[in-house]
C-alpha positions as a Markdown table, in Angstrom:
| # | Residue | x | y | z |
|---|---|---|---|---|
| 1 | Met | 6.7 | 2.0 | 9.1 |
| 2 | Arg | 5.7 | 5.8 | 7.8 |
| 3 | Tyr | 5.4 | 4.6 | 4.1 |
| 4 | Leu | 2.3 | 2.3 | 5.2 |
| 5 | Ser | 1.3 | 4.9 | 8.3 |
| 6 | Gly | 0.6 | 6.6 | 5.8 |
| 7 | Cys | -1.7 | 4.5 | 2.9 |
| 8 | Arg | -3.0 | 3.2 | 5.8 |
| 9 | Glu | -4.6 | 6.8 | 6.7 |
| 10 | Ala | -5.1 | 7.7 | 2.8 |
| 11 | Leu | -6.9 | 4.8 | 2.5 |
| 12 | Ile | -9.2 | 5.6 | 5.2 |
| 13 | Leu | -9.7 | 9.1 | 4.1 |
| 14 | Asp | -10.4 | 8.3 | 0.3 |
| 15 | Leu | -13.1 | 5.6 | 1.8 |
| 16 | Gly | -14.1 | 7.1 | 5.0 |
| 17 | Pro | -13.2 | 9.8 | 5.3 |
| 18 | Arg | -12.7 | 8.2 | 9.2 |
| 19 | Glu | -12.1 | 4.7 | 10.8 |
| 20 | Glu | -15.6 | 4.4 | 13.0 |
| 21 | Asp | -18.0 | 5.3 | 9.1 |
| 22 | Leu | -16.2 | 2.4 | 7.5 |
| 23 | Ser | -17.3 | -1.3 | 8.0 |
| 24 | Ala | -15.8 | -3.8 | 9.0 |
| 25 | Ala | -15.3 | -6.3 | 5.8 |
| 26 | Lys | -13.4 | -2.5 | 3.9 |
| 27 | Leu | -10.8 | -2.6 | 7.4 |
| 28 | Ile | -9.7 | -6.3 | 7.2 |
| 29 | Leu | -9.2 | -6.0 | 2.9 |
| 30 | Ile | -7.3 | -2.3 | 4.9 |
| 31 | Asp | -5.4 | -4.0 | 7.0 |
| 32 | Arg | -4.7 | -7.3 | 4.6 |
| 33 | Leu | -3.5 | -4.4 | 2.3 |
| 34 | Ile | -1.0 | -3.2 | 3.9 |
| 35 | Ser | 0.3 | -6.3 | 4.9 |
| 36 | Leu | 1.3 | -7.3 | 1.4 |
| 37 | Leu | 2.0 | -3.1 | 0.7 |
| 38 | Gly | 5.1 | -4.3 | 3.5 |
| 39 | Val | 6.0 | -7.7 | 2.3 |
| 40 | Thr | 6.2 | -6.3 | -1.3 |
| 41 | Arg | 8.1 | -2.7 | -0.7 |
| 42 | Gly | 9.8 | -5.3 | 2.1 |
| 43 | Ile | 11.5 | -7.6 | -1.3 |
| 44 | Glu | 12.2 | -3.6 | -3.5 |
| 45 | Glu | 14.2 | -3.1 | -0.7 |
| 46 | His | 16.2 | -6.2 | 0.2 |
| 47 | Phe | 16.5 | -6.2 | -4.1 |
| 48 | Lys | 16.1 | -3.2 | -5.5 |
| 49 | Asp | 19.5 | -3.2 | -6.9 |
| 50 | Asn | 18.9 | -6.7 | -9.3 |
| 51 | Leu | 15.3 | -6.9 | -8.6 |
| 52 | Phe | 15.6 | -8.6 | -12.2 |
| 53 | Thr | 18.3 | -10.4 | -14.0 |
| 54 | Pro | 20.1 | -9.7 | -16.8 |
| 55 | Ser | 17.3 | -11.1 | -18.8 |
| 56 | Gly | 14.5 | -8.8 | -18.0 |
| 57 | Asp | 12.8 | -11.4 | -15.5 |
| 58 | Leu | 12.3 | -11.3 | -11.9 |
| 59 | Gln | 15.4 | -13.2 | -9.6 |
| 60 | Asn | 15.0 | -17.2 | -9.8 |
| 61 | Ala | 14.4 | -15.5 | -5.5 |
| 62 | Leu | 11.4 | -14.3 | -5.7 |
| 63 | Gly | 9.4 | -16.3 | -8.3 |
| 64 | Ser | 6.3 | -15.7 | -8.5 |
| 65 | His | 4.5 | -15.4 | -4.6 |
| 66 | Tyr | 6.0 | -11.2 | -5.7 |
| 67 | Leu | 3.4 | -10.9 | -8.8 |
| 68 | Ala | 1.7 | -13.0 | -6.8 |
| 69 | Tyr | 1.1 | -10.0 | -3.7 |
| 70 | Ser | 1.4 | -6.9 | -6.6 |
| 71 | Asn | -1.9 | -8.7 | -8.1 |
| 72 | Ser | -3.6 | -9.4 | -4.1 |
| 73 | Ile | -2.2 | -5.7 | -4.3 |
| 74 | Arg | -4.7 | -5.0 | -6.7 |
| 75 | Leu | -7.6 | -7.6 | -6.1 |
| 76 | Ile | -8.2 | -5.3 | -3.1 |
| 77 | Leu | -7.7 | -2.1 | -4.5 |
| 78 | Thr | -9.9 | -3.0 | -6.8 |
| 79 | Thr | -12.0 | -4.7 | -4.7 |
| 80 | Leu | -12.7 | -1.5 | -2.3 |
| 81 | Gly | -13.5 | 1.3 | -5.2 |
| 82 | Ile | -11.2 | 3.3 | -5.0 |
| 83 | Glu | -11.9 | 6.8 | -5.5 |
| 84 | Arg | -11.1 | 10.0 | -6.1 |
| 85 | Arg | -12.7 | 11.8 | -3.4 |
| 86 | Ala | -13.3 | 15.1 | -4.4 |
| 87 | Gly | -11.9 | 19.2 | -3.5 |
| 88 | Lys | -7.2 | 18.6 | -3.1 |
| 89 | Glu | -6.8 | 15.2 | -2.6 |
| 90 | Pro | -3.9 | 15.1 | 0.0 |
| 91 | Thr | 0.0 | 13.1 | -1.8 |
| 92 | Ile | 1.0 | 10.4 | -0.1 |
| 93 | Gln | 3.8 | 12.9 | 1.6 |
| 94 | Asp | 1.1 | 15.3 | 2.5 |
| 95 | Ile | -0.3 | 12.3 | 4.9 |
| 96 | Ile | 3.2 | 10.9 | 6.0 |
| 97 | Ala | 3.8 | 14.5 | 7.0 |
| 98 | Asp | 0.3 | 14.8 | 8.7 |
| 99 | Phe | 0.7 | 11.7 | 10.6 |
| 100 | Asp | 5.4 | 12.1 | 11.8 |
| 101 | Lys | 3.2 | 15.6 | 13.3 |
| 102 | Lys | 1.3 | 13.3 | 15.7 |
| 103 | Ala | 4.1 | 10.6 | 16.2 |
């Protein structure tokens, strides 16, 4: 959960820098992206030791859904037009540490 909260805060900083500075459409895309990240992280965690078959294919249980979720993440990031901010970029670890301090 900290990872997802940290990702959401980082995206808002990249695009805002405050949530109030973002359009409703961007907030919806960010929230959809966080949901997709949660699903893909859950899949990866569940299959962490055997995500792929010995031949290198995704496990049958994942089918094309995992790839569809991953592609949707990429498309949302492209739509949001993520660019580097000027100055020192906080890492995900920095953002998670800040989030933990607030909690």
